[in-house]
Coordinates of C-alpha atoms and ligand atoms in Angstrom, one line a residue:
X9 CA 0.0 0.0 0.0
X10 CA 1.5 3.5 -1.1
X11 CA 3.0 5.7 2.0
X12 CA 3.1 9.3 1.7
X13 CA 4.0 11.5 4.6
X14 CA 2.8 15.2 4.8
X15 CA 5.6 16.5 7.0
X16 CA 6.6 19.7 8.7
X17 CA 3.0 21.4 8.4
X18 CA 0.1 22.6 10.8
X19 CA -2.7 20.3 10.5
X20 CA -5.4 23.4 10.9
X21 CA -9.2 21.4 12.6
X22 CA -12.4 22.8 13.5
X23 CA -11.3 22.8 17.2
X24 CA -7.5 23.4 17.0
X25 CA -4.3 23.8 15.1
X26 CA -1.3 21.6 15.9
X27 CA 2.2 21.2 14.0
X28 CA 1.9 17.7 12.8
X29 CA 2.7 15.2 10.1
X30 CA 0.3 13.3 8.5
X31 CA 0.5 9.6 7.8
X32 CA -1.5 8.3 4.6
X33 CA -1.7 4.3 4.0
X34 CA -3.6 4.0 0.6
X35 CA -6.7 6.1 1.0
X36 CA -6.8 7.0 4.5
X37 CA -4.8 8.8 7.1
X38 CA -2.8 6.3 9.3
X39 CA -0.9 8.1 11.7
X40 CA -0.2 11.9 12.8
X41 CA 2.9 11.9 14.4
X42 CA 5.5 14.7 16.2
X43 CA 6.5 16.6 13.8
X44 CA 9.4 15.5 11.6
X45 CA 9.4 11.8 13.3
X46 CA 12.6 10.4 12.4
X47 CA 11.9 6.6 11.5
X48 CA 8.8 7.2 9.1
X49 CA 10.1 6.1 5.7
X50 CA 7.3 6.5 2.9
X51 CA 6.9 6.6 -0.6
X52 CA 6.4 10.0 -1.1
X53 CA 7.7 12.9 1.0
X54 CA 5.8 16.1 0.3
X55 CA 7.3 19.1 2.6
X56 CA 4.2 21.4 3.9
X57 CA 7.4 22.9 6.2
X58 CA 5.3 26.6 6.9
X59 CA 2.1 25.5 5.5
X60 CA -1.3 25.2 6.6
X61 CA -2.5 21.3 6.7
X62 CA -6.5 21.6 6.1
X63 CA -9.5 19.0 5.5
X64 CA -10.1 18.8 1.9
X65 CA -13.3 21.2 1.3
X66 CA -16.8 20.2 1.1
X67 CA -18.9 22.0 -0.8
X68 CA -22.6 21.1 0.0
X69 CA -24.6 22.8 -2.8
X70 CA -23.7 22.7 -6.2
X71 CA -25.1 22.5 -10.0
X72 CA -23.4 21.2 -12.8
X73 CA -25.6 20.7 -16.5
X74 CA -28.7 22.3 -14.7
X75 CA -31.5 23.7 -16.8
X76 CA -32.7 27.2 -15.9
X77 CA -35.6 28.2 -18.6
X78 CA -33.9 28.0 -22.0
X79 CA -30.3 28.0 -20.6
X80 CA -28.3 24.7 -19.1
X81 CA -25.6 25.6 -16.8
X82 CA -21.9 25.2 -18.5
X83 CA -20.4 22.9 -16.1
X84 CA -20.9 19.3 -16.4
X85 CA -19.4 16.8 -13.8
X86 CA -16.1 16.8 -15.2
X87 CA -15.2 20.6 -16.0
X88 CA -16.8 21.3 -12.5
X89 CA -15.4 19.2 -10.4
X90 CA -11.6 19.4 -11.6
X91 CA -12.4 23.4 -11.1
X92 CA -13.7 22.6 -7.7
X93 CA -10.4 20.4 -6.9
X94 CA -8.4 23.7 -7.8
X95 CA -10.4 25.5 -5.5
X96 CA -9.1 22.6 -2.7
X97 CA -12.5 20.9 -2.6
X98 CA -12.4 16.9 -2.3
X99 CA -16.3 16.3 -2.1
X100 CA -19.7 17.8 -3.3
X101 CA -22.9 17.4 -3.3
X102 CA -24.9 18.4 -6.1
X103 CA -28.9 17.9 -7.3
X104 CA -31.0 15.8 -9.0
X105 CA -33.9 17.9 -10.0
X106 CA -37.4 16.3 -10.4
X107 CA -39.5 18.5 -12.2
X108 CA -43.4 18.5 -12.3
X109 CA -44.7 15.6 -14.2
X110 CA -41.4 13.4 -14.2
X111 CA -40.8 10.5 -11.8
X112 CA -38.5 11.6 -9.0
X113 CA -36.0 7.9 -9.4
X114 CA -35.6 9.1 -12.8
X115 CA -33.9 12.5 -12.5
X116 CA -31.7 10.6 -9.6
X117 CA -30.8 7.6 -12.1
X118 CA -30.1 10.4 -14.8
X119 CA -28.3 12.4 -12.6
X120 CA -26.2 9.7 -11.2
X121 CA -25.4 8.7 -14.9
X122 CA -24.0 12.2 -15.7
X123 CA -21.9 12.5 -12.3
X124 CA -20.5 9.0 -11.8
X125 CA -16.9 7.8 -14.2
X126 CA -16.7 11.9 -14.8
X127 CA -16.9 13.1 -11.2
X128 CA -13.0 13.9 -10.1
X129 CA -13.7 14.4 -6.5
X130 CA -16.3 12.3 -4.5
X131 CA -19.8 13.8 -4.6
X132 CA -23.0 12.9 -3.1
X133 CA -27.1 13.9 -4.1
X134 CA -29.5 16.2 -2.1
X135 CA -33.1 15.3 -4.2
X136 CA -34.8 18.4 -5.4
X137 CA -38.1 17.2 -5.3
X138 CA -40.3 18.9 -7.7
X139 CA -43.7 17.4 -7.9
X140 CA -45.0 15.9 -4.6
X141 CA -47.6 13.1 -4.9
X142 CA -47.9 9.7 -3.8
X143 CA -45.4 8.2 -6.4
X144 CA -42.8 10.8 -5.6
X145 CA -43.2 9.8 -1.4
X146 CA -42.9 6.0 -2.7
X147 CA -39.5 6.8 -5.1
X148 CA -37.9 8.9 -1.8
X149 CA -37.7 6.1 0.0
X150 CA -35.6 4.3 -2.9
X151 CA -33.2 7.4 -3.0
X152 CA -33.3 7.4 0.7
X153 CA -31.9 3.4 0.6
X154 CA -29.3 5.0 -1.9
X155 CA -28.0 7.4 0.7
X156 CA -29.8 10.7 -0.2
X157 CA -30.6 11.8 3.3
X158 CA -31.6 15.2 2.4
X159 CA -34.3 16.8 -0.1
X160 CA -34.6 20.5 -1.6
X161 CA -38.0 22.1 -1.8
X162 CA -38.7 25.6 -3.5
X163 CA -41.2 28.8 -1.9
X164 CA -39.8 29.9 -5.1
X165 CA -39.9 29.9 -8.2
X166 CA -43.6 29.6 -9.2
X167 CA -44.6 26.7 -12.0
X168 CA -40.8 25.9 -12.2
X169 CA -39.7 24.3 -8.9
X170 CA -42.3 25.8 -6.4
X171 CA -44.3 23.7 -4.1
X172 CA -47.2 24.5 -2.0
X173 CA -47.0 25.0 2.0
X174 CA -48.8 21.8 2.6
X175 CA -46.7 19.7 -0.4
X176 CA -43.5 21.5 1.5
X177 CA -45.3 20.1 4.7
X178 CA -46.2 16.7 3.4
X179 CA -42.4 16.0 2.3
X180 CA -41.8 17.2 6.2
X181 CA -43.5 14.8 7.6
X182 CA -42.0 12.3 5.5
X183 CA -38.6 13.2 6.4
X184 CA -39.4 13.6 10.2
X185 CA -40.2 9.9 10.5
X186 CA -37.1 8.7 8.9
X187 CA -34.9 11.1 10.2
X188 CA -33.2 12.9 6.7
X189 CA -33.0 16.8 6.5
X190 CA -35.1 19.0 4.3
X191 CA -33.6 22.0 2.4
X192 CA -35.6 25.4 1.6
X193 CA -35.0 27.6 -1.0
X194 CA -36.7 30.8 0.9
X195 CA -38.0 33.8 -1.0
X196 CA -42.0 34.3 -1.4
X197 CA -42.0 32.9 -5.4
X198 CA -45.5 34.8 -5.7
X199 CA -44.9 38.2 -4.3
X200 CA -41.9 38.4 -6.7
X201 CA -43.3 37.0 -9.7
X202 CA -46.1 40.1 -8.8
X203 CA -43.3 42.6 -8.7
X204 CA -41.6 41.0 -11.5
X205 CA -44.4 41.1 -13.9
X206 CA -45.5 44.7 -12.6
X207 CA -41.4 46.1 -13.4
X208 CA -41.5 44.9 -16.8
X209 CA -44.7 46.1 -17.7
X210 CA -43.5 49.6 -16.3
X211 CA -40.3 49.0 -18.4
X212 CA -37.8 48.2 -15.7
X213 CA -35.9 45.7 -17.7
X214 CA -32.3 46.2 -16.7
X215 CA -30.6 43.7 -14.4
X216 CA -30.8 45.6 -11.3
X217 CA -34.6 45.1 -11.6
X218 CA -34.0 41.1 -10.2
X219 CA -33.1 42.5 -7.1
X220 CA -35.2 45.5 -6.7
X221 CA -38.2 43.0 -7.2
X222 CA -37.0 39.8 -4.4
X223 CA -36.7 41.6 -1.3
X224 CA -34.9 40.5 1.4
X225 CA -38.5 41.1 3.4
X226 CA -39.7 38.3 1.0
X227 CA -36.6 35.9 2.1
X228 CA -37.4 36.8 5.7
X229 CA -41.0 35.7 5.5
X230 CA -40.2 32.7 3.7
X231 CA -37.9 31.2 6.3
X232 CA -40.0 32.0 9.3
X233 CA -43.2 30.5 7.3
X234 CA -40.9 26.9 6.5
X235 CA -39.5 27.1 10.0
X236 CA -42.7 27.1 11.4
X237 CA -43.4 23.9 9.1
X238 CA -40.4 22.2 10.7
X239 CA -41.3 23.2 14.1
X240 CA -44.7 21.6 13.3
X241 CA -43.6 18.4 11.5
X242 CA -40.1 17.7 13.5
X243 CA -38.2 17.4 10.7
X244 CA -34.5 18.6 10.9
X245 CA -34.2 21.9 8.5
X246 CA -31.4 23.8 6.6
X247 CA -31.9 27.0 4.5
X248 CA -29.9 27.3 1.6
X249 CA -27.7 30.2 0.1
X250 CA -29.5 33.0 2.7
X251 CA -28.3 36.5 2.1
X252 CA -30.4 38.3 4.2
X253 CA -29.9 39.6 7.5
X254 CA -34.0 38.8 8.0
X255 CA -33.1 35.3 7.5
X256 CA -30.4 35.1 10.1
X257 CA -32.4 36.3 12.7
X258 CA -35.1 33.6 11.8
X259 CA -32.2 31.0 12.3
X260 CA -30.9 32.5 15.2
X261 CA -34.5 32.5 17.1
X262 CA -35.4 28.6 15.8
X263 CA -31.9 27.6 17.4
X264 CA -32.2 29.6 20.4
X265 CA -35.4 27.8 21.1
X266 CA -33.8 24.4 20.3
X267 CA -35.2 23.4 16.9
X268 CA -32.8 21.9 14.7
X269 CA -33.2 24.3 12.0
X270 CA -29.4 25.3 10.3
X271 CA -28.3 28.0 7.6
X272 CA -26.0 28.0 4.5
X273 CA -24.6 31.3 2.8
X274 CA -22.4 31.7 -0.2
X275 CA -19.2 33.2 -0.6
X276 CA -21.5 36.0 -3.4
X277 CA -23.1 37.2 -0.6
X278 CA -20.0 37.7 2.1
X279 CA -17.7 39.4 -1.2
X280 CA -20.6 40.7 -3.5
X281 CA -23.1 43.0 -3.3
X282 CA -26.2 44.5 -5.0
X283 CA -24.3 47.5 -6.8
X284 CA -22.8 45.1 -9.2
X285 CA -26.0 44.5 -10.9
X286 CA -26.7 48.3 -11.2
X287 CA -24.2 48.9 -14.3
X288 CA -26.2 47.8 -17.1
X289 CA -26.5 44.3 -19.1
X290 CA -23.1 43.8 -17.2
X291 CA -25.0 43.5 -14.2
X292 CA -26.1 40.1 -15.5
X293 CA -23.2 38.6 -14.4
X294 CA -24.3 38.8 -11.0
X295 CA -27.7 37.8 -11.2
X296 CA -28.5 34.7 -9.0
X297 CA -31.3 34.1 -6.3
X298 CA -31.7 35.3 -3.7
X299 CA -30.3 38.4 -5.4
X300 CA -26.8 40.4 -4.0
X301 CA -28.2 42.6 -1.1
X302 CA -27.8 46.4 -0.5
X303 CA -24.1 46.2 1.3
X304 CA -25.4 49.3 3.1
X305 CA -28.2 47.8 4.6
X306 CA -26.1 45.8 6.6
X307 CA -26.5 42.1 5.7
X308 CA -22.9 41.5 4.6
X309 CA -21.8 42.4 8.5
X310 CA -25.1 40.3 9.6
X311 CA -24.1 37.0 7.4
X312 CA -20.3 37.0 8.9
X313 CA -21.5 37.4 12.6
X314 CA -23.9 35.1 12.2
X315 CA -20.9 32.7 10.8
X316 CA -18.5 33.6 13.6
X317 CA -21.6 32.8 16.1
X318 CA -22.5 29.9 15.0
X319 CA -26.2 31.3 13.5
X320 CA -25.1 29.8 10.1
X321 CA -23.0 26.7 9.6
X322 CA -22.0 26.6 6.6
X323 CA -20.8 27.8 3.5
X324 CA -21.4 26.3 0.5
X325 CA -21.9 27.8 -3.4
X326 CA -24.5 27.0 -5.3
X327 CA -22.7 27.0 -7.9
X328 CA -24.8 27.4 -11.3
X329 CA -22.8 28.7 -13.9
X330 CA -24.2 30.4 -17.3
X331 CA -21.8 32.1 -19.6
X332 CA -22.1 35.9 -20.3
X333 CA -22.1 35.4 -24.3
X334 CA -25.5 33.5 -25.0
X335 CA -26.8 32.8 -21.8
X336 CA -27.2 35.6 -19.4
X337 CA -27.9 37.7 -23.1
X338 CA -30.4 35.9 -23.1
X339 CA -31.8 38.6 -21.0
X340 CA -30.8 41.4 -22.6
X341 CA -34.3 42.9 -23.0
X342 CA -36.1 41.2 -19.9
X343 CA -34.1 40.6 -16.5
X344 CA -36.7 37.8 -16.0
X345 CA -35.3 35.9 -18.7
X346 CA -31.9 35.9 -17.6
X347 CA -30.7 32.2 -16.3
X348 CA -30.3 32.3 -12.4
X349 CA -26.8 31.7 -10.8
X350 CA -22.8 32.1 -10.2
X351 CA -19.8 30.4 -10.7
X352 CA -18.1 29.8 -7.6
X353 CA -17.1 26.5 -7.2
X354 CA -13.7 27.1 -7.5
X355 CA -13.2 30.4 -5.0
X356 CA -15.7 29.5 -1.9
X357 CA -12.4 27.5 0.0
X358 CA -9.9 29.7 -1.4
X359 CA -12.0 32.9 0.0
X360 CA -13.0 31.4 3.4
X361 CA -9.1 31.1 3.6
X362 CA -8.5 34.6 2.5
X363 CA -11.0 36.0 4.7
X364 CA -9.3 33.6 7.2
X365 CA -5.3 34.6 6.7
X366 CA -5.8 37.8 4.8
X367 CA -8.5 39.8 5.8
X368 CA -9.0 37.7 9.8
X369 CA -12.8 38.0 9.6
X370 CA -13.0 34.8 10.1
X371 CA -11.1 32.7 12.5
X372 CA -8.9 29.7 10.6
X373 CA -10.6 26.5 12.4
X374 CA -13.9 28.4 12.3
X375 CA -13.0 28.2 8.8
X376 CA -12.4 24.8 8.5
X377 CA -15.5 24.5 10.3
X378 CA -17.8 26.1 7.9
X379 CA -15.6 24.8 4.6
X380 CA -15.5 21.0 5.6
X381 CA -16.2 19.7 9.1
X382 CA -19.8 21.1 9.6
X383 CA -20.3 20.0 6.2
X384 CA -19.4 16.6 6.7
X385 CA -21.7 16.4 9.7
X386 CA -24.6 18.0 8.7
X387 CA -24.7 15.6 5.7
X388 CA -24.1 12.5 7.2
X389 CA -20.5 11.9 5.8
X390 CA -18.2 12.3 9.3
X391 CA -15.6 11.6 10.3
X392 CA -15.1 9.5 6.8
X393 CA -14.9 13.6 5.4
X394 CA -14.3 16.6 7.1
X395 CA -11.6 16.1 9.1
X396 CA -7.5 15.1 9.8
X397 CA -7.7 12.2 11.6
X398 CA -6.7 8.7 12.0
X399 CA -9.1 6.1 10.2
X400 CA -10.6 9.5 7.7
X401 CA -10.0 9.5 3.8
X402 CA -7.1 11.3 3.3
X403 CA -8.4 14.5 2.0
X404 CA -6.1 17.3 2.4
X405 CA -5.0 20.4 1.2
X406 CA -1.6 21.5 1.5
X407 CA -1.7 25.9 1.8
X408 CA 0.4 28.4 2.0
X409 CA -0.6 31.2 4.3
X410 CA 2.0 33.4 2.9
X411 CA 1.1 33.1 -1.0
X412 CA -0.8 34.9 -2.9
X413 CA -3.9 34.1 -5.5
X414 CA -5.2 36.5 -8.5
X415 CA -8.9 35.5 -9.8
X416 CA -9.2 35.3 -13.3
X417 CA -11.2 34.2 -16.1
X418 CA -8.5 34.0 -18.2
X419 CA -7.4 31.3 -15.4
X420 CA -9.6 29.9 -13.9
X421 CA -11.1 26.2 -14.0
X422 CA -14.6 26.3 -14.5
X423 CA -16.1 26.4 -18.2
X424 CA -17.6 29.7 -17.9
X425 CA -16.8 33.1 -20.2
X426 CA -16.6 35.3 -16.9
X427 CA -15.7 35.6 -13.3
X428 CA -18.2 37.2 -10.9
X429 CA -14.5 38.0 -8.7
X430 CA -12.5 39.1 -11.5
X431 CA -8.9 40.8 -10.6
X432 CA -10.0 40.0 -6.7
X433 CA -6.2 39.4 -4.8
X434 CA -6.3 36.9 -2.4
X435 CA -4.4 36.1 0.8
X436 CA -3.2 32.2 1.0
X437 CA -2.7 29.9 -2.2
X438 CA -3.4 26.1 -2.3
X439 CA -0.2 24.2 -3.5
X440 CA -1.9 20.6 -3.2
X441 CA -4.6 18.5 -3.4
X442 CA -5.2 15.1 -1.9
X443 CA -8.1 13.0 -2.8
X444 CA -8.4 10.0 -0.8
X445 CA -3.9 9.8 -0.8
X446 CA -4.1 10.6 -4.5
X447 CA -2.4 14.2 -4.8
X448 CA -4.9 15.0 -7.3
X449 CA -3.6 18.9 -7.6
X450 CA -0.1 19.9 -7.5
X451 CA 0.2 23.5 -8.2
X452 CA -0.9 24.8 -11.5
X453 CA -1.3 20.9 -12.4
X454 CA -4.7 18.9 -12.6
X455 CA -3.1 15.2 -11.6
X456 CA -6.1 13.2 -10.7
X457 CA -8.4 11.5 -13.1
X458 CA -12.2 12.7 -13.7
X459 CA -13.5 9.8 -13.3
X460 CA -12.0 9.5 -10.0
X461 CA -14.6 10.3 -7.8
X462 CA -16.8 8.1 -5.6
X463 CA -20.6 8.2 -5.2
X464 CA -20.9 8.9 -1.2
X465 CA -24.0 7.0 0.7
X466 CA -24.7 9.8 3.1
X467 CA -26.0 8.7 6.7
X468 CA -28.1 11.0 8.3
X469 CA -27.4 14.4 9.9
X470 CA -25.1 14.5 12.5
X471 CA -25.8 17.8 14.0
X472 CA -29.0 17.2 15.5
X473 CA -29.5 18.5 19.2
Ligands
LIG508 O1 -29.6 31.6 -8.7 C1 -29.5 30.5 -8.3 N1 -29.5 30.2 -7.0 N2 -29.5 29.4 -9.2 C2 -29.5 28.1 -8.9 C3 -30.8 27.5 -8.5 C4 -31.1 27.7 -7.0 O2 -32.1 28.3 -6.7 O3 -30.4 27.1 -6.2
LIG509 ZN1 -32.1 27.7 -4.6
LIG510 ZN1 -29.0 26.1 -5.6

């Protein structure tokens, strides 16, 4: 069995840093030892002497080849994935969508077709479940035996993904008695399609319009309305990508009164903000939903304290990638018809660490708290993922607090025409990339194979109180 030894580094946790060296035995981590042990003779020696030692990152919320209206978003499996492994990420989990009038198995089967033998990291399924009905409960318990403990419903998006309050509360109650988590997309999908409608007809077409007309009001009451589904079926909850500071509070109240509801935010809404969409069609490059928020209104600051204190616990991407040229034109004349969504995949670790080393926003295990280890918990794949320890796939990433990192379009890994962080200098670089003892990135280098990945069988979550 191949021996590598990580020597000389810091092996940065969720609860600690400690100057360690790291042990891998084929795919997972056999040993830490004292630092430079003497006696350890290994295959391959890679010197991390004044680097940072971290979990490989997890991001929980991605799409690759999604369809939004007449546009499918540019990554597939393979271009996504090997961008993601740049960005020091060793697992995701992306969607299956089920959309009104299909069979929920299918979209997983299809899904799991496009994702497995391209996949370069290990990835896992949350099932979007678009069309609740008896046949859909029946196929949830089939993805449910193929370890997809967690489901993502829509208050959004009316005649597209939305459900109803009581469909919302009928997949609830389905999930409370097995145990698996349900996801919400939160923003009031009928207010804004009202507002919507009523800007174009006043001719309010310019991308600024999709955030003038979603609220963060309309996120605000949408998470206190599904919380108070989850209070009232059980069911563990997580809100996705929130960028509201209405929707942290929401969080912050459910927890305080013990319910296990959770929240995810997106590195767009800790960097970005609203005034990027206010420079005309350019501003499509920064359309996605929820929409940037008004910086002055305070919800950046309210999204990075609620991180610090444990309100939200996680960070994920959602990646959804259109390119400018074709796709977000598509919108030239209407900001309705412009395809939803970022590309991020490849920045979320590499900013956490930035804002971790660089800017100190964020404390560093807090960081690898938010990037991997509550990641791995909350979707059932701890202390397999997530972590530095003995017994745990080696997933590592090998940093370098003092480097330095340029994003560019012109460099960067995902198959999309822009960058929504273009000439942003970050703090930190990642020099290496292990997936499961397989250095899989080694500078500017892609070394691992895209068919590498493994499907993961999630268990349930694992940070229930
Ligand atoms: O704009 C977004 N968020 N696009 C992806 C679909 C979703 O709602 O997660
Ligand atoms: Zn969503
Ligand atoms: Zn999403």
């Amino acid at each position: 069995m191949a021996r590598t030894l990580v020597h000389g580094g810091t092996v940065v946790s969720a609860d600690g840093s400690r100057r360690l060296d790291v042990l891998v035995e084929g795919e997972t981590i056999a040993a830490l030892l004292a630092p430079d042990s003497p006696s350890v003779e290994a295959d391959l020696m890679i010197d991390a002497t004044g680097k940072l030692v971290l979990p490989g990152g997890i991001d929980a919320h991605t799409h690759m080849e999604i369809p939004f209206g007449e546009a499918t978003s540019k990554d597939t499996f393979e271009t996504g994935s090997v961008a993601a492994a740049f960005g020091g990420n060793t697992a995701l989990i992306d969607f299956p969508i089920q959309m009104k009038g299909d069979p929920l198995m299918g979209s997983f089967e299809q899904t799991m077709a496009k994702a497995e033998g391209h996949c370069a990291i290990d990835f896992g399924f949350h099932q979007i479940v678009g069309d609740v009905n008896e046949q859909t409960l029946a196929d949830l318990d089939l993805v449910l035996a193929e370890g997809v403990t967690s489901y993502k419903l829509f208050t959004a998006y009316p005649g597209v993904y939305y459900s109803t309050d009581g469909e919302i509360t009928r997949v609830m109650q389905w999930a409370a008695a097995n145990g698996s988590t349900v996801l919400m997309h939160a923003e009031n999908g009928s207010v804004i399609d009202l507002l919507r409608s009523q800007a174009v007809a006043r001719g309010d077409t310019a991308p600024i319009f999709h955030a003038l007309t979603r609220p963060s009001s309309l996120e605000g009451e949408a998470a206190h309305r599904v919380i108070a589904l989850a209070e009232l079926t059980g069911v563990p909850l997580y809100i996705v990508h929130i960028s509201a500071g209405e929707v942290v509070a929401e969080v912050a109240a459910a927890r305080r009164i013990g319910l296990n509801v959770f929240g995810e935010t997106c590195p767009q809404y800790l960097f970005l903000d609203q005034s990027l969409l206010d420079q005309g069609f350019e501003g499509a490059k920064f359309v996605c939903s929820p929409p940037l928020r008004d910086r002055s209104q305070g919800h950046q600051e309210t999204l990075w304290r609620g991180l610090a204190d444990d309100d939200l616990q996680v960070v994920a991407t959602d990646h959804c990638p259109f390119d400018f040229a074709g796709q977000k034109e598509l919108g030239i004349d209407d900001f309705t018809k412009i395809p939803n969504g970022l590309p991020v995949v490849e920045h979320r670790y590499q900013l956490l660490f930035h804002a971790a080393v660089g800017e100190r926003r964020l404390d560093l295990n807090r960081m690898v708290d938010v990037g991997a280890t509550t990641p791995a918990k909350m979707f059932g794949l701890y202390p397999k993922k997530g972590t530095i320890e003995v017994g745990a796939d080696a997933d590592l990433v090998v940093a370098d607090p003092e480097g330095s990192y340029v994003i560019s379009s012109t460099t960067h890994h995902m198959n999309v025409d822009y960058s929504c962080f273009e000439g942003m200098e970050l703090a930190g670089r990642f020099e290496k990339v292990m997936l499961r003892g397989r250095v899989i990135v080694d500078g500017e280098a892609f070394t691992g194979g895209t068919g590498h990945g493994s499907y993961l069988r999630r268990g349930l979550n694992q940070c229930l109180r």
